[in-house]
Amino acid sequence: MARVDLSSFNKQMSELKEQLSDLPEAAHSEFVKNTPIKTGNARRKTQLRDTKIVADYNYSQELDQGRSSQAPDGMIKPTEQWIRKEVDRRLKGI
């Protein structure tokens, strides 16, 4: 009978989970940094709910479409790019 030892895999999965555990909070901070600031309302109303970033104001889509010279690429695209780079950086040692 063939047996598979999953202890190494389980250890790697545990390390992976640990390395990425604070990623939602870090991504939220990056999203807020990418959010244009005029009055501060957009930044204040951008929240992290569980693992979702919620831009809870009525002009969030306009800002994300680049209608501000402060964020011509919006907030989502630069944040997604940051997440990809951050995940790659964090996982190099695993």
PDB file of N, CA and C in Angstrom:
ATOM      1  N   MET A   1       0.841  -1.167   0.000  1.00  0.00           N
ATOM      2  CA  MET A   1       0.000   0.000   0.000  1.00  0.00           C
ATOM      3  C   MET A   1       0.899   1.247   0.000  1.00  0.00           C
ATOM      4  N   ALA A   2       0.583   2.189  -0.857  1.00  0.00           N
ATOM      5  CA  ALA A   2       1.346   3.437  -0.935  1.00  0.00           C
ATOM      6  C   ALA A   2       0.805   4.425   0.092  1.00  0.00           C
ATOM      7  N   ARG A   3       1.736   5.145   0.705  1.00  0.00           N
ATOM      8  CA  ARG A   3       1.341   6.170   1.681  1.00  0.00           C
ATOM      9  C   ARG A   3       1.980   7.493   1.283  1.00  0.00           C
ATOM     10  N   VAL A   4       1.278   8.532   1.583  1.00  0.00           N
ATOM     11  CA  VAL A   4       1.777   9.870   1.290  1.00  0.00           C
ATOM     12  C   VAL A   4       1.928  10.607   2.614  1.00  0.00           C
ATOM     13  N   ASP A   5       3.111  11.148   2.840  1.00  0.00           N
ATOM     14  CA  ASP A   5       3.369  11.920   4.057  1.00  0.00           C
ATOM     15  C   ASP A   5       3.058  13.384   3.758  1.00  0.00           C
ATOM     16  N   LEU A   6       2.028  13.890   4.393  1.00  0.00           N
ATOM     17  CA  LEU A   6       1.595  15.256   4.150  1.00  0.00           C
ATOM     18  C   LEU A   6       2.152  16.249   5.165  1.00  0.00           C
ATOM     19  N   SER A   7       3.010  15.786   6.062  1.00  0.00           N
ATOM     20  CA  SER A   7       3.514  16.691   7.100  1.00  0.00           C
ATOM     21  C   SER A   7       4.285  17.867   6.507  1.00  0.00           C
ATOM     22  N   SER A   8       5.074  17.637   5.476  1.00  0.00           N
ATOM     23  CA  SER A   8       5.822  18.714   4.835  1.00  0.00           C
ATOM     24  C   SER A   8       4.868  19.701   4.170  1.00  0.00           C
ATOM     25  N   PHE A   9       3.871  19.166   3.500  1.00  0.00           N
ATOM     26  CA  PHE A   9       2.873  20.020   2.854  1.00  0.00           C
ATOM     27  C   PHE A   9       2.122  20.839   3.896  1.00  0.00           C
ATOM     28  N   ASN A  10       1.714  20.199   4.975  1.00  0.00           N
ATOM     29  CA  ASN A  10       0.987  20.898   6.036  1.00  0.00           C
ATOM     30  C   ASN A  10       1.839  22.002   6.654  1.00  0.00           C
ATOM     31  N   LYS A  11       3.128  21.747   6.810  1.00  0.00           N
ATOM     32  CA  LYS A  11       4.028  22.757   7.349  1.00  0.00           C
ATOM     33  C   LYS A  11       4.114  23.943   6.393  1.00  0.00           C
ATOM     34  N   GLN A  12       4.244  23.675   5.104  1.00  0.00           N
ATOM     35  CA  GLN A  12       4.307  24.748   4.114  1.00  0.00           C
ATOM     36  C   GLN A  12       3.007  25.554   4.093  1.00  0.00           C
ATOM     37  N   MET A  13       1.889  24.878   4.207  1.00  0.00           N
ATOM     38  CA  MET A  13       0.606  25.573   4.216  1.00  0.00           C
ATOM     39  C   MET A  13       0.482  26.460   5.457  1.00  0.00           C
ATOM     40  N   SER A  14       0.961  25.987   6.564  1.00  0.00           N
ATOM     41  CA  SER A  14       0.943  26.774   7.784  1.00  0.00           C
ATOM     42  C   SER A  14       1.826  28.012   7.644  1.00  0.00           C
ATOM     43  N   GLU A  15       3.006  27.844   7.063  1.00  0.00           N
ATOM     44  CA  GLU A  15       3.910  28.972   6.823  1.00  0.00           C
ATOM     45  C   GLU A  15       3.281  29.969   5.854  1.00  0.00           C
ATOM     46  N   LEU A  16       2.631  29.458   4.829  1.00  0.00           N
ATOM     47  CA  LEU A  16       1.965  30.307   3.849  1.00  0.00           C
ATOM     48  C   LEU A  16       0.878  31.141   4.524  1.00  0.00           C
ATOM     49  N   LYS A  17       0.065  30.492   5.324  1.00  0.00           N
ATOM     50  CA  LYS A  17      -1.007  31.190   6.031  1.00  0.00           C
ATOM     51  C   LYS A  17      -0.437  32.278   6.938  1.00  0.00           C
ATOM     52  N   GLU A  18       0.641  31.969   7.617  1.00  0.00           N
ATOM     53  CA  GLU A  18       1.269  32.952   8.506  1.00  0.00           C
ATOM     54  C   GLU A  18       1.819  34.138   7.715  1.00  0.00           C
ATOM     55  N   GLN A  19       2.462  33.859   6.593  1.00  0.00           N
ATOM     56  CA  GLN A  19       3.057  34.919   5.777  1.00  0.00           C
ATOM     57  C   GLN A  19       2.012  35.873   5.195  1.00  0.00           C
ATOM     58  N   LEU A  20       0.814  35.364   4.962  1.00  0.00           N
ATOM     59  CA  LEU A  20      -0.209  36.171   4.301  1.00  0.00           C
ATOM     60  C   LEU A  20      -1.310  36.649   5.242  1.00  0.00           C
ATOM     61  N   SER A  21      -1.202  36.353   6.519  1.00  0.00           N
ATOM     62  CA  SER A  21      -2.292  36.636   7.456  1.00  0.00           C
ATOM     63  C   SER A  21      -2.639  38.119   7.559  1.00  0.00           C
ATOM     64  N   ASP A  22      -1.678  38.994   7.439  1.00  0.00           N
ATOM     65  CA  ASP A  22      -1.968  40.423   7.565  1.00  0.00           C
ATOM     66  C   ASP A  22      -2.115  41.112   6.204  1.00  0.00           C
ATOM     67  N   LEU A  23      -2.182  40.347   5.144  1.00  0.00           N
ATOM     68  CA  LEU A  23      -2.271  40.940   3.808  1.00  0.00           C
ATOM     69  C   LEU A  23      -3.520  41.798   3.611  1.00  0.00           C
ATOM     70  N   PRO A  24      -4.697  41.394   4.076  1.00  0.00           N
ATOM     71  CA  PRO A  24      -5.860  42.278   3.887  1.00  0.00           C
ATOM     72  C   PRO A  24      -5.664  43.661   4.519  1.00  0.00           C
ATOM     73  N   GLU A  25      -5.119  43.709   5.720  1.00  0.00           N
ATOM     74  CA  GLU A  25      -4.890  45.004   6.374  1.00  0.00           C
ATOM     75  C   GLU A  25      -3.864  45.834   5.608  1.00  0.00           C
ATOM     76  N   ALA A  26      -2.811  45.175   5.146  1.00  0.00           N
ATOM     77  CA  ALA A  26      -1.772  45.882   4.387  1.00  0.00           C
ATOM     78  C   ALA A  26      -2.325  46.381   3.051  1.00  0.00           C
ATOM     79  N   ALA A  27      -3.151  45.568   2.392  1.00  0.00           N
ATOM     80  CA  ALA A  27      -3.751  45.980   1.120  1.00  0.00           C
ATOM     81  C   ALA A  27      -4.710  47.150   1.335  1.00  0.00           C
ATOM     82  N   HIS A  28      -5.442  47.132   2.427  1.00  0.00           N
ATOM     83  CA  HIS A  28      -6.335  48.253   2.751  1.00  0.00           C
ATOM     84  C   HIS A  28      -5.528  49.543   2.904  1.00  0.00           C
ATOM     85  N   SER A  29      -4.433  49.470   3.623  1.00  0.00           N
ATOM     86  CA  SER A  29      -3.576  50.654   3.788  1.00  0.00           C
ATOM     87  C   SER A  29      -3.069  51.163   2.447  1.00  0.00           C
ATOM     88  N   GLU A  30      -2.689  50.241   1.580  1.00  0.00           N
ATOM     89  CA  GLU A  30      -2.203  50.626   0.251  1.00  0.00           C
ATOM     90  C   GLU A  30      -3.327  51.271  -0.567  1.00  0.00           C
ATOM     91  N   PHE A  31      -4.519  50.700  -0.496  1.00  0.00           N
ATOM     92  CA  PHE A  31      -5.674  51.249  -1.208  1.00  0.00           C
ATOM     93  C   PHE A  31      -5.945  52.676  -0.746  1.00  0.00           C
ATOM     94  N   VAL A  32      -5.912  52.885   0.566  1.00  0.00           N
ATOM     95  CA  VAL A  32      -6.156  54.227   1.116  1.00  0.00           C
ATOM     96  C   VAL A  32      -5.070  55.195   0.641  1.00  0.00           C
ATOM     97  N   LYS A  33      -3.817  54.734   0.606  1.00  0.00           N
ATOM     98  CA  LYS A  33      -2.738  55.596   0.100  1.00  0.00           C
ATOM     99  C   LYS A  33      -2.969  55.981  -1.358  1.00  0.00           C
ATOM    100  N   ASN A  34      -3.575  55.075  -2.129  1.00  0.00           N
ATOM    101  CA  ASN A  34      -3.843  55.330  -3.537  1.00  0.00           C
ATOM    102  C   ASN A  34      -5.094  56.173  -3.755  1.00  0.00           C
ATOM    103  N   THR A  35      -5.860  56.408  -2.705  1.00  0.00           N
ATOM    104  CA  THR A  35      -7.104  57.171  -2.805  1.00  0.00           C
ATOM    105  C   THR A  35      -6.793  58.667  -2.783  1.00  0.00           C
ATOM    106  N   PRO A  36      -7.292  59.409  -3.773  1.00  0.00           N
ATOM    107  CA  PRO A  36      -7.053  60.855  -3.792  1.00  0.00           C
ATOM    108  C   PRO A  36      -7.596  61.517  -2.527  1.00  0.00           C
ATOM    109  N   ILE A  37      -6.986  62.614  -2.150  1.00  0.00           N
ATOM    110  CA  ILE A  37      -7.439  63.323  -0.968  1.00  0.00           C
ATOM    111  C   ILE A  37      -7.746  64.779  -1.331  1.00  0.00           C
ATOM    112  N   LYS A  38      -8.950  65.173  -1.030  1.00  0.00           N
ATOM    113  CA  LYS A  38      -9.345  66.573  -1.167  1.00  0.00           C
ATOM    114  C   LYS A  38      -9.839  67.021   0.202  1.00  0.00           C
ATOM    115  N   THR A  39     -10.922  66.385   0.649  1.00  0.00           N
ATOM    116  CA  THR A  39     -11.440  66.692   1.992  1.00  0.00           C
ATOM    117  C   THR A  39     -11.086  65.593   2.981  1.00  0.00           C
ATOM    118  N   GLY A  40     -10.668  64.438   2.479  1.00  0.00           N
ATOM    119  CA  GLY A  40     -10.371  63.293   3.341  1.00  0.00           C
ATOM    120  C   GLY A  40     -11.538  62.341   3.486  1.00  0.00           C
ATOM    121  N   ASN A  41     -12.687  62.690   2.937  1.00  0.00           N
ATOM    122  CA  ASN A  41     -13.874  61.863   3.056  1.00  0.00           C
ATOM    123  C   ASN A  41     -13.677  60.472   2.449  1.00  0.00           C
ATOM    124  N   ALA A  42     -13.112  60.416   1.251  1.00  0.00           N
ATOM    125  CA  ALA A  42     -12.937  59.126   0.578  1.00  0.00           C
ATOM    126  C   ALA A  42     -12.018  58.210   1.383  1.00  0.00           C
ATOM    127  N   ARG A  43     -10.943  58.746   1.893  1.00  0.00           N
ATOM    128  CA  ARG A  43     -10.021  57.931   2.691  1.00  0.00           C
ATOM    129  C   ARG A  43     -10.670  57.482   3.994  1.00  0.00           C
ATOM    130  N   ARG A  44     -11.401  58.380   4.633  1.00  0.00           N
ATOM    131  CA  ARG A  44     -12.063  58.024   5.899  1.00  0.00           C
ATOM    132  C   ARG A  44     -13.122  56.952   5.708  1.00  0.00           C
ATOM    133  N   LYS A  45     -13.815  56.991   4.578  1.00  0.00           N
ATOM    134  CA  LYS A  45     -14.926  56.065   4.354  1.00  0.00           C
ATOM    135  C   LYS A  45     -14.510  54.772   3.655  1.00  0.00           C
ATOM    136  N   THR A  46     -13.245  54.588   3.437  1.00  0.00           N
ATOM    137  CA  THR A  46     -12.756  53.329   2.878  1.00  0.00           C
ATOM    138  C   THR A  46     -12.433  52.402   4.041  1.00  0.00           C
ATOM    139  N   GLN A  47     -13.141  51.296   4.094  1.00  0.00           N
ATOM    140  CA  GLN A  47     -13.045  50.391   5.236  1.00  0.00           C
ATOM    141  C   GLN A  47     -12.634  48.992   4.808  1.00  0.00           C
ATOM    142  N   LEU A  48     -12.101  48.273   5.761  1.00  0.00           N
ATOM    143  CA  LEU A  48     -11.822  46.855   5.578  1.00  0.00           C
ATOM    144  C   LEU A  48     -12.899  46.092   6.327  1.00  0.00           C
ATOM    145  N   ARG A  49     -13.685  45.328   5.603  1.00  0.00           N
ATOM    146  CA  ARG A  49     -14.741  44.503   6.199  1.00  0.00           C
ATOM    147  C   ARG A  49     -14.398  43.053   5.915  1.00  0.00           C
ATOM    148  N   ASP A  50     -13.995  42.381   6.968  1.00  0.00           N
ATOM    149  CA  ASP A  50     -13.486  41.012   6.865  1.00  0.00           C
ATOM    150  C   ASP A  50     -12.254  41.057   5.968  1.00  0.00           C
ATOM    151  N   THR A  51     -12.332  40.549   4.759  1.00  0.00           N
ATOM    152  CA  THR A  51     -11.182  40.603   3.845  1.00  0.00           C
ATOM    153  C   THR A  51     -11.487  41.449   2.618  1.00  0.00           C
ATOM    154  N   LYS A  52     -12.531  42.268   2.691  1.00  0.00           N
ATOM    155  CA  LYS A  52     -12.929  43.089   1.551  1.00  0.00           C
ATOM    156  C   LYS A  52     -12.691  44.557   1.845  1.00  0.00           C
ATOM    157  N   ILE A  53     -12.144  45.247   0.863  1.00  0.00           N
ATOM    158  CA  ILE A  53     -11.979  46.691   0.952  1.00  0.00           C
ATOM    159  C   ILE A  53     -13.244  47.312   0.372  1.00  0.00           C
ATOM    160  N   VAL A  54     -13.891  48.146   1.173  1.00  0.00           N
ATOM    161  CA  VAL A  54     -15.156  48.753   0.762  1.00  0.00           C
ATOM    162  C   VAL A  54     -14.988  50.271   0.727  1.00  0.00           C
ATOM    163  N   ALA A  55     -15.118  50.840  -0.457  1.00  0.00           N
ATOM    164  CA  ALA A  55     -15.078  52.292  -0.630  1.00  0.00           C
ATOM    165  C   ALA A  55     -16.528  52.769  -0.552  1.00  0.00           C
ATOM    166  N   ASP A  56     -16.938  53.143   0.642  1.00  0.00           N
ATOM    167  CA  ASP A  56     -18.350  53.401   0.932  1.00  0.00           C
ATOM    168  C   ASP A  56     -18.695  54.891   0.811  1.00  0.00           C
ATOM    169  N   TYR A  57     -18.640  55.381  -0.425  1.00  0.00           N
ATOM    170  CA  TYR A  57     -19.031  56.757  -0.722  1.00  0.00           C
ATOM    171  C   TYR A  57     -19.484  56.785  -2.172  1.00  0.00           C
ATOM    172  N   ASN A  58     -20.383  57.708  -2.496  1.00  0.00           N
ATOM    173  CA  ASN A  58     -21.077  57.648  -3.783  1.00  0.00           C
ATOM    174  C   ASN A  58     -20.215  57.963  -5.010  1.00  0.00           C
ATOM    175  N   TYR A  59     -19.026  58.498  -4.849  1.00  0.00           N
ATOM    176  CA  TYR A  59     -18.197  58.834  -6.010  1.00  0.00           C
ATOM    177  C   TYR A  59     -16.959  57.933  -6.114  1.00  0.00           C
ATOM    178  N   SER A  60     -16.999  56.779  -5.467  1.00  0.00           N
ATOM    179  CA  SER A  60     -15.839  55.871  -5.493  1.00  0.00           C
ATOM    180  C   SER A  60     -15.530  55.361  -6.906  1.00  0.00           C
ATOM    181  N   GLN A  61     -16.576  55.062  -7.684  1.00  0.00           N
ATOM    182  CA  GLN A  61     -16.331  54.580  -9.046  1.00  0.00           C
ATOM    183  C   GLN A  61     -15.676  55.658  -9.908  1.00  0.00           C
ATOM    184  N   GLU A  62     -16.102  56.885  -9.733  1.00  0.00           N
ATOM    185  CA  GLU A  62     -15.502  57.977 -10.499  1.00  0.00           C
ATOM    186  C   GLU A  62     -14.017  58.116 -10.167  1.00  0.00           C
ATOM    187  N   LEU A  63     -13.692  58.058  -8.881  1.00  0.00           N
ATOM    188  CA  LEU A  63     -12.281  58.148  -8.494  1.00  0.00           C
ATOM    189  C   LEU A  63     -11.492  56.972  -9.051  1.00  0.00           C
ATOM    190  N   ASP A  64     -12.093  55.782  -9.005  1.00  0.00           N
ATOM    191  CA  ASP A  64     -11.376  54.603  -9.498  1.00  0.00           C
ATOM    192  C   ASP A  64     -11.218  54.615 -11.013  1.00  0.00           C
ATOM    193  N   GLN A  65     -12.042  55.378 -11.693  1.00  0.00           N
ATOM    194  CA  GLN A  65     -11.922  55.508 -13.150  1.00  0.00           C
ATOM    195  C   GLN A  65     -10.901  56.565 -13.546  1.00  0.00           C
ATOM    196  N   GLY A  66     -10.231  57.145 -12.552  1.00  0.00           N
ATOM    197  CA  GLY A  66      -9.152  58.076 -12.843  1.00  0.00           C
ATOM    198  C   GLY A  66      -9.582  59.515 -13.018  1.00  0.00           C
ATOM    199  N   ARG A  67     -10.713  59.872 -12.459  1.00  0.00           N
ATOM    200  CA  ARG A  67     -11.209  61.239 -12.626  1.00  0.00           C
ATOM    201  C   ARG A  67     -10.527  62.244 -11.709  1.00  0.00           C
ATOM    202  N   SER A  68      -9.513  61.816 -11.005  1.00  0.00           N
ATOM    203  CA  SER A  68      -8.718  62.723 -10.179  1.00  0.00           C
ATOM    204  C   SER A  68      -7.281  62.685 -10.677  1.00  0.00           C
ATOM    205  N   SER A  69      -6.689  63.844 -10.821  1.00  0.00           N
ATOM    206  CA  SER A  69      -5.290  63.887 -11.265  1.00  0.00           C
ATOM    207  C   SER A  69      -4.363  63.278 -10.212  1.00  0.00           C
ATOM    208  N   GLN A  70      -4.824  63.183  -8.965  1.00  0.00           N
ATOM    209  CA  GLN A  70      -4.022  62.568  -7.908  1.00  0.00           C
ATOM    210  C   GLN A  70      -3.944  61.051  -8.059  1.00  0.00           C
ATOM    211  N   ALA A  71      -4.920  60.459  -8.744  1.00  0.00           N
ATOM    212  CA  ALA A  71      -4.938  59.004  -8.935  1.00  0.00           C
ATOM    213  C   ALA A  71      -5.425  58.683 -10.342  1.00  0.00           C
ATOM    214  N   PRO A  72      -4.616  58.993 -11.360  1.00  0.00           N
ATOM    215  CA  PRO A  72      -5.055  58.769 -12.739  1.00  0.00           C
ATOM    216  C   PRO A  72      -5.326  57.301 -13.068  1.00  0.00           C
ATOM    217  N   ASP A  73      -4.738  56.383 -12.288  1.00  0.00           N
ATOM    218  CA  ASP A  73      -4.985  54.953 -12.498  1.00  0.00           C
ATOM    219  C   ASP A  73      -6.023  54.413 -11.526  1.00  0.00           C
ATOM    220  N   GLY A  74      -6.670  55.293 -10.787  1.00  0.00           N
ATOM    221  CA  GLY A  74      -7.651  54.857  -9.807  1.00  0.00           C
ATOM    222  C   GLY A  74      -6.978  54.264  -8.583  1.00  0.00           C
ATOM    223  N   MET A  75      -7.714  53.445  -7.858  1.00  0.00           N
ATOM    224  CA  MET A  75      -7.186  52.833  -6.647  1.00  0.00           C
ATOM    225  C   MET A  75      -7.046  51.315  -6.768  1.00  0.00           C
ATOM    226  N   ILE A  76      -7.978  50.690  -7.475  1.00  0.00           N
ATOM    227  CA  ILE A  76      -7.989  49.224  -7.543  1.00  0.00           C
ATOM    228  C   ILE A  76      -6.764  48.697  -8.289  1.00  0.00           C
ATOM    229  N   LYS A  77      -6.522  49.196  -9.481  1.00  0.00           N
ATOM    230  CA  LYS A  77      -5.419  48.673 -10.300  1.00  0.00           C
ATOM    231  C   LYS A  77      -4.062  48.785  -9.590  1.00  0.00           C
ATOM    232  N   PRO A  78      -3.698  49.953  -9.042  1.00  0.00           N
ATOM    233  CA  PRO A  78      -2.411  50.025  -8.347  1.00  0.00           C
ATOM    234  C   PRO A  78      -2.362  49.138  -7.098  1.00  0.00           C
ATOM    235  N   THR A  79      -3.491  48.992  -6.428  1.00  0.00           N
ATOM    236  CA  THR A  79      -3.522  48.129  -5.241  1.00  0.00           C
ATOM    237  C   THR A  79      -3.356  46.673  -5.636  1.00  0.00           C
ATOM    238  N   GLU A  80      -4.000  46.255  -6.704  1.00  0.00           N
ATOM    239  CA  GLU A  80      -3.832  44.878  -7.192  1.00  0.00           C
ATOM    240  C   GLU A  80      -2.381  44.609  -7.567  1.00  0.00           C
ATOM    241  N   GLN A  81      -1.753  45.562  -8.232  1.00  0.00           N
ATOM    242  CA  GLN A  81      -0.341  45.403  -8.607  1.00  0.00           C
ATOM    243  C   GLN A  81       0.531  45.294  -7.355  1.00  0.00           C
ATOM    244  N   TRP A  82       0.243  46.107  -6.354  1.00  0.00           N
ATOM    245  CA  TRP A  82       0.989  46.055  -5.099  1.00  0.00           C
ATOM    246  C   TRP A  82       0.811  44.692  -4.431  1.00  0.00           C
ATOM    247  N   ILE A  83      -0.418  44.174  -4.424  1.00  0.00           N
ATOM    248  CA  ILE A  83      -0.685  42.874  -3.797  1.00  0.00           C
ATOM    249  C   ILE A  83       0.132  41.783  -4.476  1.00  0.00           C
ATOM    250  N   ARG A  84       0.144  41.770  -5.801  1.00  0.00           N
ATOM    251  CA  ARG A  84       0.908  40.742  -6.529  1.00  0.00           C
ATOM    252  C   ARG A  84       2.393  40.787  -6.152  1.00  0.00           C
ATOM    253  N   LYS A  85       2.955  41.983  -6.133  1.00  0.00           N
ATOM    254  CA  LYS A  85       4.370  42.128  -5.776  1.00  0.00           C
ATOM    255  C   LYS A  85       4.612  41.732  -4.323  1.00  0.00           C
ATOM    256  N   GLU A  86       3.706  42.117  -3.447  1.00  0.00           N
ATOM    257  CA  GLU A  86       3.857  41.811  -2.030  1.00  0.00           C
ATOM    258  C   GLU A  86       3.762  40.316  -1.767  1.00  0.00           C
ATOM    259  N   VAL A  87       2.841  39.640  -2.422  1.00  0.00           N
ATOM    260  CA  VAL A  87       2.715  38.185  -2.270  1.00  0.00           C
ATOM    261  C   VAL A  87       3.984  37.507  -2.772  1.00  0.00           C
ATOM    262  N   ASP A  88       4.474  37.912  -3.928  1.00  0.00           N
ATOM    263  CA  ASP A  88       5.723  37.344  -4.456  1.00  0.00           C
ATOM    264  C   ASP A  88       6.871  37.547  -3.470  1.00  0.00           C
ATOM    265  N   ARG A  89       6.967  38.756  -2.928  1.00  0.00           N
ATOM    266  CA  ARG A  89       8.049  39.059  -1.974  1.00  0.00           C
ATOM    267  C   ARG A  89       7.948  38.188  -0.729  1.00  0.00           C
ATOM    268  N   ARG A  90       6.754  38.056  -0.212  1.00  0.00           N
ATOM    269  CA  ARG A  90       6.558  37.292   1.023  1.00  0.00           C
ATOM    270  C   ARG A  90       6.766  35.793   0.842  1.00  0.00           C
ATOM    271  N   LEU A  91       6.476  35.298  -0.342  1.00  0.00           N
ATOM    272  CA  LEU A  91       6.538  33.855  -0.563  1.00  0.00           C
ATOM    273  C   LEU A  91       7.895  33.370  -1.071  1.00  0.00           C
ATOM    274  N   LYS A  92       8.816  34.251  -1.334  1.00  0.00           N
ATOM    275  CA  LYS A  92      10.126  33.848  -1.841  1.00  0.00           C
ATOM    276  C   LYS A  92      10.835  32.876  -0.898  1.00  0.00           C
ATOM    277  N   GLY A  93      10.678  33.070   0.388  1.00  0.00           N
ATOM    278  CA  GLY A  93      11.387  32.234   1.346  1.00  0.00           C
ATOM    279  C   GLY A  93      10.712  30.924   1.701  1.00  0.00           C
ATOM    280  N   ILE A  94       9.530  30.723   1.179  1.00  0.00           N
ATOM    281  CA  ILE A  94       8.786  29.491   1.557  1.00  0.00           C
ATOM    282  C   ILE A  94       9.069  28.381   0.557  1.00  0.00           C
TER     283      ILE A  94
END
